[in-house]
Amino acid sequence: MTEIQSSAGVPVIAAPPQEPHLPPKEWLKKNLFSNVGNTLITIMTSVVILSLANGLLGFAFGSERQWNAVAVNSRLYMSFAYPEAQYNRIWFSFATLLVLAGLSMAIWRGGTRMPFARLAKSAYSFGVGLAIMVWLAPLSTSGTVKWEIAAGGLLLAGFIFNRIAAQDEERSLSSLTLLVGTLASIIATLWFIPYGRHSFIGDRIPQVVSEPGTVAFSTKLPWTIMLFVLVGAYYLGIVLRDRLPERRTRSVLMGFWLISPIFLIYLVLRDPAFTMNHVLYTDIPLVLGFLVVGSLILYALTKPSLGEIGRIIAMLILLAGFGSFLTPMRMIIRIFLIALGLFSLAAPTFSGDKSTRRRYSSIWSGFIVIAGWLITAVNTPSTVEVPGDLFFGGATLTLIVAFFTVILSYPLGVLLALARTSNMPIFRLLATTFIEFVRGVPLITILIFFSVMLPLFLPEGMRLPEVTSVTIGYALFSAAYVAENIRGGLQSVTRGQHEAAEAVGMSTSQKTVFIILPQALRMSIPPMVGHTIGTLKETSLLYIIGLFDLLYVGRSVIPNQTAFIGSTRENLLFVSVLYWVISYSMSKASQRIEKRVGLGER
Amino acid sequence: MNETDNTITTTRSGRDLSDAPDIIVCKGVSKWYGDFQALEKISATIKEQEVVVVLGPSGSGKSTWIRCINRLEHHQEGDIIVDGVELTNDMRNIEKIRSEVGMVFQQFNLFPHLSVRDNVTLAPIWVRKKPKAEAIEQANELLELVGIPEQADKFPGQLSGGQQQRVAIARALAMEPRIMLFDEPTSALDPEMIKEVLDVMKDLARSGMTMMVVTHEMGFAKEVADRIIFMEEGQIVEVGTPEHFFTNPTEDRTKLFLSQIL
Amino acid sequence: MTAPVEQPPSTRLAVAQRVPLWRDVVVLKWFTQVSLLAVVLAALWLFVGQAGNNLRAKDITIGFDFIDRPVDIQLSEGIDTLPNSGGRALWVGMVNTLRVASVGIVFSTILGIFVALSRLSNNWMLRKVGAMWVESLRNVPLLVQIIFYSSILATLPRTSFLDPTAAAGPLNQNQGPIHNWLHISNKGVSLPRVFIADGFYQWAIVILLGAIAAHFVRKKRLKQHDDTGRETSPILWAAGTLAIFGFVGLFIHPVFSFVGPIMGGIASLIDSLTIPMTQAVISIVAVLLALRWIRKFRTDRRSGSGHLNLSDDDWFRMIFAGLASALVIVVIYKWTGLSSWLLNSGQDLFRLAETKFNVDGAARPFDAMRPDVLKPGNFANYGKNGLTMTRGFAAVFFGVTFYHSAHIGEIVRGGILSVPKGQVEAASAVGLNRAQSLRRVILPQAFRISLPPLGNQYLSLTKNTSLAIAVGYSDIVQVGQTIYNQTGKALPVMSVWMLFYLACSLTISVVVNFFNMRLKLVER
Amino acid sequence: MSKLFKLLALFLSIGLVASACGSDSADDVTSTTAAPTTEAAETTTTAVELSQGGSLLDVVIERGSVNCGVGATAVAFSVIQPDGTSAGFDADYCRVIAAAVLGDATAVTFIPLTSSERFTAVQTGQVDLLMRTTTWTQSRDTDLGMDFGPTTYFDGQQLMARISDGFSGSSDIADLEGTIICVNAGTTTEKNITEATLLQGVNITLQTFEGSDEVYDSFISGACDVTTTDGSALVGRMAKHEKIGEWVIFPATPISKEPLGPVYPQNDSVWGDVINWSVYATVIADEYGINSSNVDDFLAEPGEIGRLLGTDEGELQTVMGLPADAFYQVIKQVGNYSDIYNSNLNPVGLFREGSANAPAADGGLIYAPPMR
């Protein structure tokens, strides 16, 4: 659903040629009033827009609107029931992501130079727009005056920028400076303007009272620190950028981006209460055992001259892995056995000289350590006391479900796409059936199936939380679409590439891993970005399942609070704007990145 | 003519290859694409160190034949034996032959996502299982050999056609093949770049590499070939030394072809 | 080096025997596939077995008996708001889904083209509005939009006979923005309705004949054009022919009432068939089809000289065809109900056709009615005369139409922009004017480029109507959910959902592919 | 290239871990999930401990908190507050149990459940106690795995409409002819109204919505003429929107009986007794007029009051496995029935006087067996 296809289908649209700079009068004439029809259209659209804006602003700022419902409940919206005493964990997680963001911005050389002339133009248009908006909005007189002054400030800024531009055409401002400046001024307002002045008090009998700026005042310090963290990380990145090998740094950073959400969720936010006994006497020996034995096996299996014996051993290990389901055994052992089987099956593909073999073994070791640690952490109960069933809710749940959907569906999608394009008819048949089936039914039916029916398919005594069932449903659904995007990429790899790889003697798996996939994945980046944004939007369907996502909080939880009954429209508007901001900025950013790395051109 | 084993004893360059061992033996090789018979009972033997140029009008099955030799295409009847290994469904044999037979394509088919050096070292590292350092050293030598050592860190998209084709030759040579197959290596090149590729191929021929070349470059055929095989409609029409072929062809179809092309 | 030529010439067969099994690529290929298939089947087997155990333990039965059992369901709208059986209720839901989906497809396309054109217009204001439309609509989740529209629509004024605040006094026939023709309130929108009446089916036969005639007229005019070079406007002529037939058909359609008895005859014929006969016929047809396909396949693979060459994949295809036919036979014999259902529904269909054709000669093919406002009890409600769009329908309709119009607009715009500039130049070089080049050169090419993604949009629009569940529109998902809440038959209801949506998707992709193929043929 | 491989390996590892959804053998501790929740772990623990033959009471005491299933969107009964905790009549009864068992009214883990999840949650032991406006019916009570406690709130399905549409307190089903009725999907409410109108041959249009918020939104805006649900919720809404005098609730005799009360796992009479008598304690305290502000004045009283507050060694309570001052803590920390009722339901316009929830002495149904 949604826009999965749009970015795949639409050819990259060339930017219209830069118009020569026209004086305002001529510009108006050319673009708005070139002939009678044009003039009519201009007038009509202006009227429509102004009345629409009037309606929307009248709705948004009408006196009956309870915007307090949003302000007071901002905690519910963001982290739902996460205990306030443990907020440092959330701030720490946020700071970690910001450090990564800052480093990435520096190392990928993010940001562009914005000429002052352009800045002036946008300041002018924002100023004029704001002025009109304020004029249309039903604000109190003092409010109108305040906002008009703000609009005037913008116009003044535009004027100053224009003067600077007039002095020197080349003068420009880094977009990052602009970003930090904007963030800084927003955060600065936290120190002076008491947003969300109201809060609930009373443990049993909820009551809204006026307090001195709870939301703003409790978060102003952390937000300020966050800003400094971001800027500091950026400068650290600049320092590191020149001292480290670029490609390796980038791939390490990519790895951090992938692993840090899981690390933050399971270790920082959940704070598992590891029982030392269990960890010391069960988990660590298990992991160590698999690490040592597995590494040795893999080192042996990557020997180039091994031949078919390797495959047979791999099959035996895999068989043992699947067979272990017939006897009671720790799940972790089964997982590790199957993983070892898969690694051994792939071993001939990556066989080579001693250093290559050592590297392969060490990748296994890394895998087993990460996987063992994760499984242990996931299995350990949390120490953070959450008032409620769900650890996360609101925006956090939305983001986490989207993240896991992406993480699970991408590898699955790649496998499906490979199966669908392989020359093995049964693989093709299975993959095609799955993909076409999933693409043929609506997401909501799949989600309902997974939330209602999946428990029936599980062995007795095993119970999945609903979030997990639904996330699996999301991932399977999304995988079918990912597979189609990747298939597009796979098909764009020419026949000649296959032949060249075969001609130098590569096996099918080597050809796929070294030649075909890297090219195909690169080709499918633009549609995949679109798909990722689509996934984020689709998480709103959690509402229908009855999970406390952003939409559920806004649509059902808050409008039922005794103090804010009937505040549905405010909350819906807020949720819409939030979604809009996230997905709009994501798509803009990805477009910029695509343009920069020259993707999308074939 | 078609059915005979086309072996020669002496070559134009005076090399006597009659004692040389057979390296490629084709016996009654046939191939169909649906209704269309692309190869019809091809039989030929190629000796070690021999340079064979395959000529013929387009659609005559030349490319299909040499692609059958390293099993990019599967023949359906007859036998192909390369360096003593029969081409069958045996995985080990296919692997062995692929790494013994290098191939250069009309469209270069370089790997666009890898640098020139990685293009050349990829197969030696992962297929020949060479240590990385050794593979890089060898790649540098080979790039030197084909005359573009300075382009090693560039990507294929940044090179000219001639340079790309030379990288492709280096990539094939990196596998240390005993046989090189060339599938119209100069057809996609601008005229001014053809020479640089042909020069590399000539050097290679002089160094004693067994080569099978499908080309339209008559000059190259005259100068380098030990033997010329002329094909039409999936059959071998005529086989002979360059002198014989260009000056005194026996078959009418050959004459017609030469009159059109020269 | 040993010279291989010295060995006796080996045949392929002899060599193949020498290849050890574990090194034969063909054997390996099939071994991998079959073992994966085995793993998949084993997993499915486990899951299904587990599900069976769990269902037994929880005493849940699965079965489709709810389809013809009475249910206590009231639907908010549809062709039947008090369905007498579960099957009927689901059918009403399907019709509702199809209703909103088809209308949504039409309107989102129209709106999308407008959006694309406005984004390409040379009026700055219009361009910006188009961009705002696209960027604001496609970045907000559809579900949020649908819920939002629903709550906005709820703020429309209310209709009530007794509402003292209503300025015009009690509501009556003469109310609404356009008296007697259009009513708007938060209970929905009611418009005049044109509908097909009893005589329609007879009239449709006239139109069918008209279409055949129009086809020949068009051919003739085309030939004339080719011969003489004059502008003969074949399309206009064909349309004219069709229009004449349609018009004449309005008066003469009763002559086709003889079709009714024919349909009745077919129905009786079906009635006389027995279940074993049907089973046998279907099985034979399945086997024959499979055999025919295999024979055709083998002929395709046979070379001109009669040489047959089959790869292992080809063998798989033939075995698969055979397996499919075997599966059909197993299903048809295992499920006797299926055959009787086929017989019954076939008979019902023709009986229905019989009654449709056996109508009074005075019946009109079409009829129209103006919307009416009823007063059942104390309430103003829209009657069945008008075409009434309820709030739920409107919310879903606006949601999918707006959301997909943004996407379709981008697709169409991309299609237009991707027509190379050279095409326009070439068109003007051969003397076409701007409008001609747009119509004859740019739009056809743009359409060809945008057709596949458009098809995908239609598909996802149809599927997105399932979000109606959030605003209480009785689409198939909502009805199904009510049914399984009442009867506990979640699995059967879900399989009905999936089959229904798969059928929709299949239909849409068949239609889109048909046009796609045609356009490709035109291109050649 | 090796980067690609590392990424693939990473994906693979994450995928494998995430797909490792728990174990089906007893020796593994818990189940693992891709999504971060602790419920699975707790469930398994409960199941294991219960199978060893103990009562849920011991489990709760050892755990130190009561897992209480509540609703998320039931106005005045259980709603989620901005800090994520629950508040309302039902939520307070969760606190009553916590105060009785653990001596701390705040030792509750509120688990908001949807109406379809709630029974599974009790059956699987995800919650120790369900306080979620759940109607006591025969089929539910005899169903596998659940028992019902004393009714805390007597409710009944009623309808709400506008007086301006000609409705009054004496209207009944027959007056619904031609109305659009909005109702929550998949509830007994929906079934009841369908049944009632079909029985009387009244033509209505039924619009069903997933959430009650949409139902009320539609009613308030006038898109629906009538809405129907439990009378308590209707009264709450009417008061909340300040429409008394504009809207009316009818028929006087509800079209269904909806006694709401606690639900707990079956075959655990120790735990059941604790819940039943904690509820009764609030009623008895109410009968004597003992509330949280004056409870300390009654500590010296003899007789039933003494037995209630545990001043006589608390024999009755300790037999049940509770601390002697269990009910003192309940009254002190949460309050008696009236306290709970008035603080939560008065603000939404629900008053005990004259309703079925008045004390038995005043003609209501709220009544407790004697404590002796």
PDB file of C-alpha atoms in Angstrom, chain A residues 304 307-308 311 348-353 356 359 496-497 499-506 510 514-515 518-519 522, chain B residues 67 70 72 91-92 95 98-99 101 103 105 109-114 122-123 125-127 129-132 171 175:
ATOM      1  CA  PRO A 304      39.961 -24.100  -0.850  1.00  0.00           C
ATOM      2  CA  GLY A 307      35.680 -29.892  -2.274  1.00  0.00           C
ATOM      3  CA  GLU A 308      32.319 -31.486  -1.710  1.00  0.00           C
ATOM      4  CA  ARG A 311      29.041 -29.083   1.656  1.00  0.00           C
ATOM      5  CA  PRO A 348      33.149 -22.407   0.017  1.00  0.00           C
ATOM      6  CA  THR A 349      32.029 -19.069  -1.367  1.00  0.00           C
ATOM      7  CA  PHE A 350      34.434 -17.235   0.921  1.00  0.00           C
ATOM      8  CA  SER A 351      37.268 -19.723   0.998  1.00  0.00           C
ATOM      9  CA  GLY A 352      40.708 -18.365   0.332  1.00  0.00           C
ATOM     10  CA  ASP A 353      44.148 -17.917   1.765  1.00  0.00           C
ATOM     11  CA  THR A 356      40.709 -14.678   4.377  1.00  0.00           C
ATOM     12  CA  ARG A 359      38.589 -13.212   8.687  1.00  0.00           C
ATOM     13  CA  GLY A 496      26.940  -9.391 -19.525  1.00  0.00           C
ATOM     14  CA  GLN A 497      27.722  -8.970 -15.834  1.00  0.00           C
ATOM     15  CA  GLU A 499      28.566 -13.851 -18.023  1.00  0.00           C
ATOM     16  CA  ALA A 500      31.685 -11.969 -17.074  1.00  0.00           C
ATOM     17  CA  ALA A 501      31.469 -13.278 -13.536  1.00  0.00           C
ATOM     18  CA  GLU A 502      30.931 -16.811 -14.754  1.00  0.00           C
ATOM     19  CA  ALA A 503      33.742 -16.506 -17.244  1.00  0.00           C
ATOM     20  CA  VAL A 504      36.269 -15.697 -14.535  1.00  0.00           C
ATOM     21  CA  GLY A 505      35.166 -18.888 -12.802  1.00  0.00           C
ATOM     22  CA  MET A 506      32.969 -17.635  -9.999  1.00  0.00           C
ATOM     23  CA  GLN A 510      30.183 -15.844  -5.419  1.00  0.00           C
ATOM     24  CA  PHE A 514      30.335 -10.086  -5.214  1.00  0.00           C
ATOM     25  CA  ILE A 515      28.886  -8.927  -8.512  1.00  0.00           C
ATOM     26  CA  PRO A 518      26.104  -4.927  -4.828  1.00  0.00           C
ATOM     27  CA  GLN A 519      24.932  -3.498  -8.132  1.00  0.00           C
ATOM     28  CA  ARG A 522      22.618   0.206  -5.269  1.00  0.00           C
TER      29      ARG A 522
ATOM     30  CA  ARG B  67      30.706 -19.390 -25.542  1.00  0.00           C
ATOM     31  CA  ASN B  70      33.663 -22.146 -21.500  1.00  0.00           C
ATOM     32  CA  LEU B  72      28.440 -19.889 -20.915  1.00  0.00           C
ATOM     33  CA  MET B  91      30.544 -29.148 -11.073  1.00  0.00           C
ATOM     34  CA  ARG B  92      34.240 -29.676 -10.558  1.00  0.00           C
ATOM     35  CA  GLU B  95      34.902 -24.807 -12.261  1.00  0.00           C
ATOM     36  CA  ARG B  98      36.204 -21.700 -16.283  1.00  0.00           C
ATOM     37  CA  SER B  99      39.391 -20.902 -14.467  1.00  0.00           C
ATOM     38  CA  VAL B 101      39.736 -20.382 -20.020  1.00  0.00           C
ATOM     39  CA  MET B 103      37.176 -14.682 -21.943  1.00  0.00           C
ATOM     40  CA  PHE B 105      33.590  -9.792 -24.311  1.00  0.00           C
ATOM     41  CA  ASN B 109      31.453  -6.320 -19.026  1.00  0.00           C
ATOM     42  CA  LEU B 110      33.686  -4.810 -16.383  1.00  0.00           C
ATOM     43  CA  PHE B 111      32.176  -4.736 -12.911  1.00  0.00           C
ATOM     44  CA  PRO B 112      31.101  -1.112 -12.595  1.00  0.00           C
ATOM     45  CA  HIS B 113      30.952  -1.066  -8.804  1.00  0.00           C
ATOM     46  CA  LEU B 114      34.583  -2.095  -8.382  1.00  0.00           C
ATOM     47  CA  LEU B 122      38.508 -10.202  -7.428  1.00  0.00           C
ATOM     48  CA  ALA B 123      38.630 -13.546  -9.213  1.00  0.00           C
ATOM     49  CA  ILE B 125      41.413 -13.849  -4.588  1.00  0.00           C
ATOM     50  CA  TRP B 126      38.082 -15.624  -4.413  1.00  0.00           C
ATOM     51  CA  VAL B 127      38.387 -18.222  -7.162  1.00  0.00           C
ATOM     52  CA  LYS B 129      42.359 -18.342  -3.556  1.00  0.00           C
ATOM     53  CA  LYS B 130      45.449 -16.205  -3.852  1.00  0.00           C
ATOM     54  CA  PRO B 131      46.579 -14.097  -0.919  1.00  0.00           C
ATOM     55  CA  LYS B 132      45.428 -10.539  -1.388  1.00  0.00           C
ATOM     56  CA  ARG B 171      41.075  -9.342 -15.695  1.00  0.00           C
ATOM     57  CA  MET B 175      43.267 -16.028 -13.696  1.00  0.00           C
TER      58      MET B 175
END
